[in-house]
């Protein structure tokens, strides 16, 4: 480990290894379009079927999950918002007389998800296990046997969850799923009419049984990704064809992935660099959301990615469960925040290959904090406690690098620099680095240094941020210092200089 950490302090002096830039980079000022970044930008989506595994219940909470969410509260002052949904929400049927929390029915025991879920009132005890967290509860639009089961589930949610129920979500990715579960003549207009009718029934039941409760809806929860093309289902038509006439939507939600775990597959190392550790690919994938958010701004609702992660179909080993994914996640999150996307709900599931943590022992996999979690902690640390953080992108020339300035109010407060060039932990050569220098206001004298680091982009373990580990094996996800803090760097006449090794990132807090 000595040689790995030693190179974190390497500079451009090593001309055969480092890559230098004599250009001093200017940090863009805030634009009029820049909006404050919500402190719960880093949020979660938990697969409906596995929510009790992640949360535990009132009498036996999952302390590991609770600790990991508490870390965000400690850093930003708020908990991540948690959506409980996904594919399995549209396979979930509520039975008011069922004693068990949840019954999972697998047609294929090797499948990532059950084919059917039965849940009862005890399921809602899991919502009391993770602290003062706000939740979006997923409701089944696709396969309810009666409207009564749908409204019973909604009423049980508002009764049990009270003020922790932020909103409902009716259906998951219906724009992709409708051809599988609806008649051939089911159209966008059919969807609009069905959604309106069911939300009317839900809200009528809620108003009758939960006086004073006013949960809204996260909608429409469509998936928008390169591999999904659905003819005649356009968002412009949706919102102009009578969708949600009573304005019950509180958050606009779309789903985003950067590819799918399906043949043909490139080698994992190639896929990691091409698909994830590539700033230009992030820009290209997020561009449709930026345009859509502008087009839908007239609705007055926050634009969110209610389910997102790297590679659909639960991720891919060697790509989404390694440190390179943490770097992607940080760059992706900061780029979205720069462009006024308000929340990213990173999807999680038991044994999923992109999950930020494995909550319990399952299929031989013990509880574990995984690399992506550290990327989220870095982003949360960049935002911090303040309610007036705004972010600007600092243009850089290569696909394998990115940088951001974080303002508090109108004052530059922090810098984030990401070196996305892949470096394998098994490499025999010294780890290359890139040197950067930024022009900062003259009153700034030094910068605190917190690095997001691991032995390589292909590492599954030994990940830290700011010398801190959140591993389960150390203190069940609570922060533990495992390295000495790096000394603050001196700012020389308004210029801050920093070296960033390949496959690493750094947060600089200016003072």
Short mmCIF file of C-alpha atoms in Angstrom, two decimals:
data_model
loop_
_atom_site.label_atom_id
_atom_site.label_comp_id
_atom_site.label_asym_id
_atom_site.label_seq_id
_atom_site.Cartn_x
_atom_site.Cartn_y
_atom_site.Cartn_z
CA UNK A 1 0.00 0.00 0.00
CA UNK A 2 2.94 2.37 0.59
CA UNK A 3 3.72 2.90 -3.11
CA UNK A 4 0.04 3.46 -3.90
CA UNK A 5 -0.44 6.23 -1.36
CA UNK A 6 2.94 7.76 -2.03
CA UNK A 7 2.00 8.48 -5.60
CA UNK A 8 -1.04 10.45 -4.48
CA UNK A 9 1.38 13.22 -3.64
CA UNK A 10 3.36 12.85 -6.85
CA UNK A 11 3.86 15.98 -8.92
CA UNK A 12 4.74 16.88 -12.46
CA UNK A 13 8.39 16.57 -11.51
CA UNK A 14 8.21 12.96 -12.70
CA UNK A 15 8.17 13.88 -16.35
CA UNK A 16 8.04 10.29 -17.55
CA UNK A 17 4.90 9.63 -15.55
CA UNK A 18 3.03 12.87 -14.98
CA UNK A 19 1.20 14.94 -17.53
CA UNK A 20 1.65 18.65 -17.04
CA UNK A 21 -0.30 21.72 -18.02
CA UNK A 22 1.31 25.13 -17.80
CA UNK A 23 -2.05 26.76 -18.46
CA UNK A 24 -3.77 28.33 -15.49
CA UNK A 25 -7.46 27.51 -15.71
CA UNK A 26 -10.06 30.18 -15.07
CA UNK A 27 -13.14 29.14 -13.15
CA UNK A 28 -16.35 30.34 -14.81
CA UNK A 29 -18.56 32.70 -12.88
CA UNK A 30 -22.12 31.76 -12.05
CA UNK A 31 -24.67 32.17 -14.81
CA UNK A 32 -28.14 33.58 -14.25
CA UNK A 33 -29.54 30.12 -15.04
CA UNK A 34 -27.62 28.46 -12.21
CA UNK A 35 -29.91 27.30 -9.39
CA UNK A 36 -29.11 26.14 -5.84
CA UNK A 37 -28.33 22.44 -5.53
CA UNK A 38 -30.64 20.59 -3.10
CA UNK A 39 -28.77 18.96 -0.25
CA UNK A 40 -30.51 15.67 -1.01
CA UNK A 41 -29.16 15.60 -4.57
CA UNK A 42 -27.69 12.21 -3.64
CA UNK A 43 -30.77 10.10 -3.03
CA UNK A 44 -31.73 6.45 -3.40
CA UNK A 45 -34.16 4.14 -5.11
CA UNK A 46 -34.56 0.80 -3.32
CA UNK A 47 -36.00 -2.17 -5.18
CA UNK A 48 -39.49 -2.73 -3.76
CA UNK A 49 -39.02 -6.46 -3.21
CA UNK A 50 -35.86 -5.96 -1.16
CA UNK A 51 -36.80 -2.90 0.87
CA UNK A 52 -37.23 -4.91 4.11
CA UNK A 53 -33.73 -6.33 3.61
CA UNK A 54 -32.28 -2.84 3.34
CA UNK A 55 -34.29 -1.26 6.14
CA UNK A 56 -35.08 -4.03 8.58
CA UNK A 57 -38.15 -3.14 10.64
CA UNK A 58 -39.15 -1.11 13.68
CA UNK A 59 -38.06 -3.75 16.19
CA UNK A 60 -34.94 -4.84 14.30
CA UNK A 61 -33.64 -2.02 12.09
CA UNK A 62 -30.76 -2.62 9.72
CA UNK A 63 -28.10 -0.62 11.56
CA UNK A 64 -25.70 -0.82 8.64
CA UNK A 65 -28.13 0.86 6.23
CA UNK A 66 -29.11 3.37 8.88
CA UNK A 67 -25.47 4.31 9.48
CA UNK A 68 -24.83 4.80 5.77
CA UNK A 69 -27.81 7.14 5.44
CA UNK A 70 -26.85 8.95 8.65
CA UNK A 71 -23.48 9.77 7.09
CA UNK A 72 -25.27 11.93 4.52
CA UNK A 73 -27.24 13.67 7.28
CA UNK A 74 -23.97 14.42 9.07
CA UNK A 75 -22.40 15.84 5.91
CA UNK A 76 -25.31 17.78 4.37
CA UNK A 77 -27.78 18.22 7.22
CA UNK A 78 -30.49 16.14 5.50
CA UNK A 79 -31.12 12.48 4.76
CA UNK A 80 -31.24 11.22 1.19
CA UNK A 81 -34.78 10.89 -0.09
CA UNK A 82 -35.68 7.24 -0.70
CA UNK A 83 -37.92 5.95 -3.45
CA UNK A 84 -39.18 2.39 -2.87
CA UNK A 85 -40.04 1.02 -6.29
CA UNK A 86 -38.57 -0.39 -9.46
CA UNK A 87 -39.65 -3.27 -11.66
CA UNK A 88 -40.89 -5.27 -8.68
CA UNK A 89 -43.33 -2.54 -7.58
CA UNK A 90 -45.48 -3.43 -10.60
CA UNK A 91 -45.36 -7.08 -9.51
CA UNK A 92 -46.36 -6.26 -5.93
CA UNK A 93 -49.85 -6.88 -4.59
CA UNK A 94 -51.03 -5.65 -1.20
CA UNK A 95 -53.03 -8.01 1.04
CA UNK A 96 -54.44 -6.28 4.11
CA UNK A 97 -54.81 -9.58 6.00
CA UNK A 98 -51.29 -10.91 5.30
CA UNK A 99 -49.26 -11.32 8.50
CA UNK A 100 -45.84 -11.59 6.85
CA UNK A 101 -44.14 -8.40 5.77
CA UNK A 102 -43.41 -9.73 2.30
CA UNK A 103 -43.57 -12.97 0.33
CA UNK A 104 -41.26 -13.23 -2.67
CA UNK A 105 -42.28 -15.67 -5.40
CA UNK A 106 -39.51 -16.69 -7.81
CA UNK A 107 -40.34 -18.56 -11.01
CA UNK A 108 -36.59 -18.74 -11.66
CA UNK A 109 -34.56 -19.09 -8.43
CA UNK A 110 -31.49 -17.62 -10.16
CA UNK A 111 -33.30 -14.45 -11.24
CA UNK A 112 -32.27 -11.07 -9.83
CA UNK A 113 -35.88 -10.27 -8.88
CA UNK A 114 -39.00 -12.23 -7.89
CA UNK A 115 -41.77 -12.59 -10.45
CA UNK A 116 -44.44 -11.72 -7.87
CA UNK A 117 -44.50 -10.04 -4.47
CA UNK A 118 -47.23 -10.20 -1.85
CA UNK A 119 -46.94 -7.68 0.98
CA UNK A 120 -49.00 -6.88 4.04
CA UNK A 121 -49.29 -4.12 6.65
CA UNK A 122 -46.07 -5.25 8.35
CA UNK A 123 -44.17 -4.16 5.23
CA UNK A 124 -44.72 -0.56 6.28
CA UNK A 125 -42.85 -1.07 9.56
CA UNK A 126 -39.68 -0.96 7.47
CA UNK A 127 -40.38 2.71 6.79
CA UNK A 128 -39.83 3.40 10.51
CA UNK A 129 -36.38 1.82 10.61
CA UNK A 130 -34.09 4.30 8.86
CA UNK A 131 -34.52 7.54 10.77
CA UNK A 132 -36.36 10.67 9.70
CA UNK A 133 -36.20 9.83 6.01
CA UNK A 134 -38.70 11.04 3.40
CA UNK A 135 -40.05 8.28 1.15
CA UNK A 136 -41.72 7.82 -2.20
CA UNK A 137 -43.87 4.69 -1.99
CA UNK A 138 -44.30 2.76 -5.25
CA UNK A 139 -47.78 1.57 -6.24
CA UNK A 140 -48.60 -1.17 -8.72
CA UNK A 141 -50.19 0.19 -11.88
CA UNK A 142 -49.75 -2.90 -14.00
CA UNK A 143 -51.17 -5.97 -12.31
CA UNK A 144 -53.61 -5.06 -9.55
CA UNK A 145 -56.53 -7.47 -9.47
CA UNK A 146 -58.82 -4.74 -8.20
CA UNK A 147 -58.88 -0.99 -7.64
CA UNK A 148 -59.56 -1.73 -3.98
CA UNK A 149 -56.17 -3.40 -3.50
CA UNK A 150 -54.50 -0.36 -5.02
CA UNK A 151 -56.31 2.13 -2.80
CA UNK A 152 -55.85 -0.08 0.28
CA UNK A 153 -52.09 -0.01 -0.28
CA UNK A 154 -52.10 3.77 -0.62
CA UNK A 155 -54.18 4.21 2.53
CA UNK A 156 -51.96 1.85 4.54
CA UNK A 157 -48.96 3.88 3.42
CA UNK A 158 -50.41 7.20 4.56
CA UNK A 159 -51.61 5.73 7.86
CA UNK A 160 -48.33 4.05 8.74
CA UNK A 161 -45.83 6.51 7.29
CA UNK A 162 -47.54 9.78 8.27
CA UNK A 163 -45.26 12.76 7.58
CA UNK A 164 -42.46 10.53 6.26
CA UNK A 165 -44.59 9.80 3.18
CA UNK A 166 -43.36 12.36 0.69
CA UNK A 167 -45.27 11.09 -2.33
CA UNK A 168 -46.52 8.09 -4.27
CA UNK A 169 -45.33 6.72 -7.58
CA UNK A 170 -47.92 4.95 -9.73
CA UNK A 171 -46.24 2.49 -12.07
CA UNK A 172 -42.67 1.96 -13.20
CA UNK A 173 -41.40 2.61 -16.74
CA UNK A 174 -44.81 2.05 -18.30
CA UNK A 175 -43.58 3.53 -21.59
CA UNK A 176 -41.35 0.47 -21.99
CA UNK A 177 -43.58 -2.09 -20.27
CA UNK A 178 -46.99 -1.27 -21.78
CA UNK A 179 -46.55 -3.44 -24.91
CA UNK A 180 -45.92 -6.46 -22.66
CA UNK A 181 -48.87 -6.06 -20.30
CA UNK A 182 -51.53 -4.09 -22.14
CA UNK A 183 -53.57 -4.78 -25.31
CA UNK A 184 -52.04 -3.99 -28.68
CA UNK A 185 -54.33 -0.98 -29.03
CA UNK A 186 -53.15 0.55 -25.73
CA UNK A 187 -51.96 4.05 -26.58
CA UNK A 188 -50.44 7.04 -24.87
CA UNK A 189 -53.97 8.38 -24.44
CA UNK A 190 -54.99 5.08 -22.82
CA UNK A 191 -52.17 5.53 -20.33
CA UNK A 192 -53.19 9.11 -19.58
CA UNK A 193 -56.76 8.03 -18.88
CA UNK A 194 -55.69 5.08 -16.73
CA UNK A 195 -53.21 7.11 -14.68
CA UNK A 196 -55.73 9.90 -14.11
CA UNK A 197 -58.48 7.47 -13.05
CA UNK A 198 -56.25 5.56 -10.64
CA UNK A 199 -54.73 8.66 -9.04
CA UNK A 200 -58.25 10.06 -8.56
CA UNK A 201 -59.26 6.87 -6.75
CA UNK A 202 -56.08 6.88 -4.66
CA UNK A 203 -56.48 10.48 -3.53
CA UNK A 204 -60.17 10.06 -2.74
CA UNK A 205 -59.33 7.12 -0.47
CA UNK A 206 -56.42 8.99 1.14
CA UNK A 207 -58.53 12.07 1.85
CA UNK A 208 -61.21 9.91 3.47
CA UNK A 209 -58.85 7.85 5.62
CA UNK A 210 -55.88 10.14 6.31
CA UNK A 211 -57.25 13.59 7.16
CA UNK A 212 -54.73 16.31 6.50
CA UNK A 213 -52.41 14.09 4.43
CA UNK A 214 -51.52 15.58 1.07
CA UNK A 215 -48.94 13.35 -0.61
CA UNK A 216 -48.39 14.07 -4.26
CA UNK A 217 -47.03 11.89 -7.05
CA UNK A 218 -43.64 11.39 -8.60
CA UNK A 219 -44.42 11.03 -12.31
CA UNK A 220 -44.40 9.86 -15.05
CA UNK A 221 -41.44 7.57 -14.16
CA UNK A 222 -40.61 6.73 -17.75
CA UNK A 223 -37.23 5.35 -18.72
CA UNK A 224 -35.25 7.50 -21.14
CA UNK A 225 -32.09 5.74 -22.26
CA UNK A 226 -30.22 5.00 -25.49
CA UNK A 227 -31.46 1.41 -25.64
CA UNK A 228 -35.14 2.32 -25.17
CA UNK A 229 -37.11 3.45 -28.20
CA UNK A 230 -40.91 3.49 -27.95
CA UNK A 231 -42.81 4.86 -30.91
CA UNK A 232 -45.68 7.29 -30.40
CA UNK A 233 -44.89 7.81 -26.72
CA UNK A 234 -43.49 11.32 -26.45
CA UNK A 235 -43.31 13.47 -23.37
CA UNK A 236 -44.54 16.53 -25.19
CA UNK A 237 -47.74 14.70 -26.11
CA UNK A 238 -48.11 13.31 -22.59
CA UNK A 239 -48.29 16.70 -20.92
CA UNK A 240 -50.49 18.18 -23.64
CA UNK A 241 -52.98 15.30 -23.72
CA UNK A 242 -54.62 15.77 -20.36
CA UNK A 243 -52.09 14.05 -18.09
CA UNK A 244 -52.60 14.96 -14.42
CA UNK A 245 -55.25 17.68 -14.87
CA UNK A 246 -55.49 18.15 -11.09
CA UNK A 247 -51.75 18.90 -10.83
CA UNK A 248 -50.99 16.21 -8.29
CA UNK A 249 -47.44 15.75 -9.59
CA UNK A 250 -44.89 17.11 -7.15
CA UNK A 251 -41.73 15.87 -8.88
CA UNK A 252 -41.13 15.16 -12.54
CA UNK A 253 -39.28 11.85 -12.71
CA UNK A 254 -37.51 10.03 -15.51
CA UNK A 255 -35.16 7.06 -15.39
CA UNK A 256 -31.67 7.04 -16.88
CA UNK A 257 -29.08 4.33 -17.54
CA UNK A 258 -25.93 4.42 -19.64
CA UNK A 259 -26.28 0.98 -21.20
CA UNK A 260 -27.60 -2.48 -20.43
CA UNK A 261 -26.08 -5.73 -19.21
CA UNK A 262 -27.04 -7.70 -22.30
CA UNK A 263 -25.22 -9.25 -25.27
CA UNK A 264 -23.12 -8.37 -27.14
CA UNK A 265 -20.72 -7.37 -24.38
CA UNK A 266 -17.36 -5.67 -24.77
CA UNK A 267 -14.58 -6.62 -22.32
CA UNK A 268 -15.33 -5.17 -18.90
CA UNK A 269 -12.22 -2.98 -18.81
CA UNK A 270 -13.09 -1.50 -22.21
CA UNK A 271 -16.69 -0.91 -21.18
CA UNK A 272 -15.58 0.82 -17.97
CA UNK A 273 -13.41 3.38 -19.78
CA UNK A 274 -15.68 3.87 -22.80
CA UNK A 275 -19.06 3.97 -21.07
CA UNK A 276 -18.47 5.27 -17.55
CA UNK A 277 -15.05 6.86 -17.13
CA UNK A 278 -15.74 9.21 -20.01
CA UNK A 279 -16.96 12.75 -19.41
CA UNK A 280 -18.14 13.23 -22.99
CA UNK A 281 -20.36 10.16 -22.70
CA UNK A 282 -21.90 11.60 -19.54
CA UNK A 283 -22.57 14.89 -21.31
CA UNK A 284 -24.18 13.12 -24.28
CA UNK A 285 -26.42 10.94 -22.10
CA UNK A 286 -27.61 13.76 -19.87
CA UNK A 287 -28.23 16.22 -22.73
CA UNK A 288 -31.81 15.01 -23.45
CA UNK A 289 -32.70 15.49 -19.79
CA UNK A 290 -31.33 19.03 -19.75
CA UNK A 291 -33.43 19.91 -22.79
CA UNK A 292 -36.51 18.18 -21.36
CA UNK A 293 -36.14 19.95 -18.02
CA UNK A 294 -36.13 23.29 -19.82
CA UNK A 295 -39.14 22.32 -21.92
CA UNK A 296 -41.12 21.22 -18.86
CA UNK A 297 -40.08 24.09 -16.59
CA UNK A 298 -43.48 25.72 -17.16
CA UNK A 299 -45.02 22.98 -14.99
CA UNK A 300 -43.15 24.34 -11.96
CA UNK A 301 -42.00 20.95 -10.66
CA UNK A 302 -38.46 19.82 -9.79
CA UNK A 303 -36.90 17.67 -12.51
CA UNK A 304 -35.47 14.48 -11.00
CA UNK A 305 -33.98 11.18 -12.10
CA UNK A 306 -36.20 8.98 -9.95
CA UNK A 307 -34.25 5.84 -10.86
CA UNK A 308 -30.77 5.86 -12.26
CA UNK A 309 -27.51 3.98 -12.24
CA UNK A 310 -24.74 2.97 -14.59
CA UNK A 311 -25.72 -0.20 -16.47
CA UNK A 312 -29.32 -1.45 -16.58
CA UNK A 313 -30.26 -5.02 -15.68
CA UNK A 314 -28.66 -4.62 -12.27
CA UNK A 315 -25.15 -3.75 -13.45
CA UNK A 316 -22.13 -5.70 -14.61
CA UNK A 317 -19.28 -7.19 -12.60
CA UNK A 318 -15.97 -5.52 -13.37
CA UNK A 319 -17.75 -2.35 -14.48
CA UNK A 320 -20.31 -1.21 -11.93
CA UNK A 321 -18.92 -2.84 -8.77
CA UNK A 322 -15.45 -1.29 -9.03
CA UNK A 323 -13.87 2.04 -8.19
CA UNK A 324 -14.20 3.40 -11.73
CA UNK A 325 -17.95 3.42 -11.16
CA UNK A 326 -17.48 5.69 -8.12
CA UNK A 327 -15.61 8.20 -10.28
CA UNK A 328 -18.34 8.01 -12.93
CA UNK A 329 -21.01 8.54 -10.28
CA UNK A 330 -19.31 11.66 -8.95
CA UNK A 331 -18.84 13.18 -12.41
CA UNK A 332 -22.39 12.27 -13.48
CA UNK A 333 -23.91 13.73 -10.31
CA UNK A 334 -21.98 16.99 -10.51
CA UNK A 335 -22.78 17.43 -14.20
CA UNK A 336 -26.49 16.90 -13.50
CA UNK A 337 -26.39 19.35 -10.60
CA UNK A 338 -24.62 21.91 -12.77
CA UNK A 339 -27.56 21.68 -15.15
CA UNK A 340 -30.29 22.02 -12.50
CA UNK A 341 -31.39 18.38 -12.23
CA UNK A 342 -32.59 18.34 -8.64
CA UNK A 343 -32.19 14.76 -7.40
CA UNK A 344 -30.64 11.51 -8.51
CA UNK A 345 -32.12 8.37 -6.97
CA UNK A 346 -29.42 5.72 -7.44
CA UNK A 347 -31.13 2.35 -7.69
CA UNK A 348 -30.18 -0.40 -5.24
CA UNK A 349 -31.14 -4.04 -4.82
CA UNK A 350 -30.01 -7.12 -2.96
CA UNK A 351 -27.05 -8.72 -4.79
CA UNK A 352 -27.27 -6.15 -7.60
CA UNK A 353 -23.99 -5.58 -9.36
CA UNK A 354 -24.19 -1.78 -9.13
CA UNK A 355 -25.45 -1.44 -5.58
CA UNK A 356 -23.70 1.00 -3.24
CA UNK A 357 -23.97 -1.46 -0.39
CA UNK A 358 -25.00 -5.05 0.25
CA UNK A 359 -27.30 -4.77 3.29
CA UNK A 360 -27.37 -8.39 4.52
CA UNK A 361 -25.74 -11.76 3.88
CA UNK A 362 -27.32 -13.17 0.71
CA UNK A 363 -26.18 -15.77 -1.82
CA UNK A 364 -22.81 -15.93 -0.10
CA UNK A 365 -22.29 -12.15 -0.31
CA UNK A 366 -21.77 -10.60 3.14
CA UNK A 367 -22.79 -7.07 4.12
CA UNK A 368 -20.39 -4.68 2.45
CA UNK A 369 -19.92 -1.03 1.52
CA UNK A 370 -19.12 -0.94 -2.17
CA UNK A 371 -17.14 1.53 -4.23
CA UNK A 372 -20.07 3.60 -5.63
CA UNK A 373 -21.03 4.72 -2.13
CA UNK A 374 -17.78 6.67 -1.84
CA UNK A 375 -18.56 8.62 -5.00
CA UNK A 376 -21.83 9.71 -3.42
CA UNK A 377 -20.09 10.73 -0.21
CA UNK A 378 -17.70 12.90 -2.21
CA UNK A 379 -20.58 14.65 -3.98
CA UNK A 380 -22.41 15.19 -0.70
CA UNK A 381 -19.22 16.67 0.78
CA UNK A 382 -18.89 19.03 -2.16
CA UNK A 383 -22.44 20.32 -1.58
CA UNK A 384 -22.14 20.46 2.21
CA UNK A 385 -24.60 21.90 4.73
CA UNK A 386 -25.42 25.17 3.00
CA UNK A 387 -28.64 25.69 1.09
CA UNK A 388 -27.09 27.98 -1.50
CA UNK A 389 -24.50 25.77 -3.23
CA UNK A 390 -24.26 26.31 -6.98
CA UNK A 391 -21.99 24.43 -9.34
CA UNK A 392 -20.18 25.36 -12.54
CA UNK A 393 -18.31 23.08 -14.89
CA UNK A 394 -14.71 24.01 -15.67
CA UNK A 395 -14.10 22.98 -19.30
CA UNK A 396 -11.16 20.61 -19.81
CA UNK A 397 -9.88 19.26 -23.15
CA UNK A 398 -9.94 15.47 -22.61
CA UNK A 399 -12.76 12.94 -22.31
CA UNK A 400 -10.93 11.44 -19.34
CA UNK A 401 -10.99 14.47 -17.06
CA UNK A 402 -13.48 16.91 -15.60
CA UNK A 403 -13.56 19.69 -13.03
CA UNK A 404 -16.15 21.75 -11.18
CA UNK A 405 -16.30 24.89 -9.08
CA UNK A 406 -18.73 25.03 -6.16
CA UNK A 407 -20.00 28.42 -5.06
CA UNK A 408 -21.63 29.24 -1.74
CA UNK A 409 -23.79 32.19 -2.56
CA UNK A 410 -21.65 34.22 -4.94
CA UNK A 411 -18.29 33.16 -3.48
CA UNK A 412 -16.11 30.34 -4.79
CA UNK A 413 -15.89 27.75 -2.03
CA UNK A 414 -14.63 24.42 -3.41
CA UNK A 415 -13.12 22.72 -6.44
CA UNK A 416 -13.56 19.14 -7.62
CA UNK A 417 -11.14 17.58 -10.11
CA UNK A 418 -11.61 14.08 -11.55
CA UNK A 419 -8.96 12.14 -13.46
CA UNK A 420 -10.96 9.47 -15.30
CA UNK A 421 -8.06 7.76 -17.02
CA UNK A 422 -8.27 4.06 -16.16
CA UNK A 423 -5.43 2.60 -14.09
CA UNK A 424 -5.54 -1.06 -13.08
CA UNK A 425 -4.33 -2.01 -9.62
CA UNK A 426 -2.22 -4.80 -11.14
CA UNK A 427 -0.22 -2.40 -13.34
CA UNK A 428 3.54 -2.70 -12.90
CA UNK A 429 4.32 0.86 -14.00
CA UNK A 430 4.22 3.84 -11.68
CA UNK A 431 0.82 5.47 -11.56
CA UNK A 432 0.65 8.46 -13.90
CA UNK A 433 -0.87 11.73 -12.74
CA UNK A 434 -2.11 15.01 -14.15
CA UNK A 435 -1.25 18.39 -12.72
CA UNK A 436 -3.73 21.27 -12.67
CA UNK A 437 -3.55 24.89 -11.69
CA UNK A 438 -6.58 27.11 -11.15
CA UNK A 439 -6.93 30.86 -10.76
CA UNK A 440 -8.85 31.62 -7.55
CA UNK A 441 -9.75 34.88 -5.75
CA UNK A 442 -6.77 36.61 -4.20
CA UNK A 443 -7.99 36.36 -0.61
CA UNK A 444 -7.80 32.55 -0.68
CA UNK A 445 -4.61 31.36 1.04
CA UNK A 446 -4.89 27.58 1.28
CA UNK A 447 -7.00 24.57 0.35
CA UNK A 448 -7.99 21.50 2.33
CA UNK A 449 -7.36 18.33 0.31
CA UNK A 450 -9.72 15.33 0.36
CA UNK A 451 -9.04 12.60 -2.17
CA UNK A 452 -11.35 9.92 -3.55
CA UNK A 453 -8.92 7.07 -4.06
CA UNK A 454 -8.38 3.33 -4.42
CA UNK A 455 -5.53 1.13 -5.69
CA UNK A 456 -7.01 1.23 -9.21
CA UNK A 457 -10.12 1.75 -11.30
CA UNK A 458 -10.72 -2.01 -11.17
CA UNK A 459 -10.53 -2.15 -7.35
CA UNK A 460 -13.51 -3.44 -5.43
CA UNK A 461 -12.08 -2.58 -2.02
CA UNK A 462 -9.63 -0.30 -0.19
CA UNK A 463 -11.63 2.76 -1.25
CA UNK A 464 -11.44 5.93 0.83
CA UNK A 465 -12.56 9.53 0.70
CA UNK A 466 -10.52 12.04 2.66
CA UNK A 467 -8.70 9.16 4.35
CA UNK A 468 -12.02 7.84 5.68
CA UNK A 469 -13.40 4.34 5.22
CA UNK A 470 -17.08 3.48 5.58
CA UNK A 471 -16.57 -0.27 5.40
CA UNK A 472 -18.99 -2.57 7.16
CA UNK A 473 -16.18 -4.60 8.69
CA UNK A 474 -14.72 -1.59 10.51
CA UNK A 475 -17.71 0.06 12.18
CA UNK A 476 -20.84 -1.01 10.29
CA UNK A 477 -20.62 1.87 7.84
CA UNK A 478 -19.74 4.63 10.28
CA UNK A 479 -16.71 6.75 9.31
CA UNK A 480 -13.30 5.46 10.38
CA UNK A 481 -10.03 7.29 9.66
CA UNK A 482 -7.63 4.83 8.05
CA UNK A 483 -5.11 7.32 6.62
CA UNK A 484 -3.60 10.55 7.87
CA UNK A 485 -5.15 13.67 6.42
CA UNK A 486 -3.16 15.25 3.62
CA UNK A 487 -1.72 18.62 4.54
CA UNK A 488 -3.53 21.68 3.17
CA UNK A 489 -1.89 23.13 0.10
CA UNK A 490 -0.69 26.70 -0.12
CA UNK A 491 -2.29 29.02 -2.65
CA UNK A 492 0.44 31.03 -4.36
CA UNK A 493 -0.63 34.49 -5.54
CA UNK A 494 -4.11 33.43 -6.50
CA UNK A 495 -3.15 30.10 -8.10
CA UNK A 496 -3.92 26.70 -6.57
CA UNK A 497 -1.95 23.72 -7.90
CA UNK A 498 -2.91 20.09 -7.47
CA UNK A 499 -1.73 16.74 -8.83
CA UNK A 500 -4.40 14.11 -9.48
CA UNK A 501 -3.29 10.51 -10.18
CA UNK A 502 -5.07 8.48 -12.84
CA UNK A 503 -8.31 6.93 -11.59
CA UNK A 504 -8.79 9.30 -8.68
CA UNK A 505 -10.47 12.56 -7.76
CA UNK A 506 -9.93 15.38 -5.30
CA UNK A 507 -12.12 17.86 -3.43
CA UNK A 508 -10.41 21.13 -2.53
CA UNK A 509 -12.05 23.31 0.12
CA UNK A 510 -10.78 26.87 -0.21
CA UNK A 511 -10.08 29.13 2.75
#
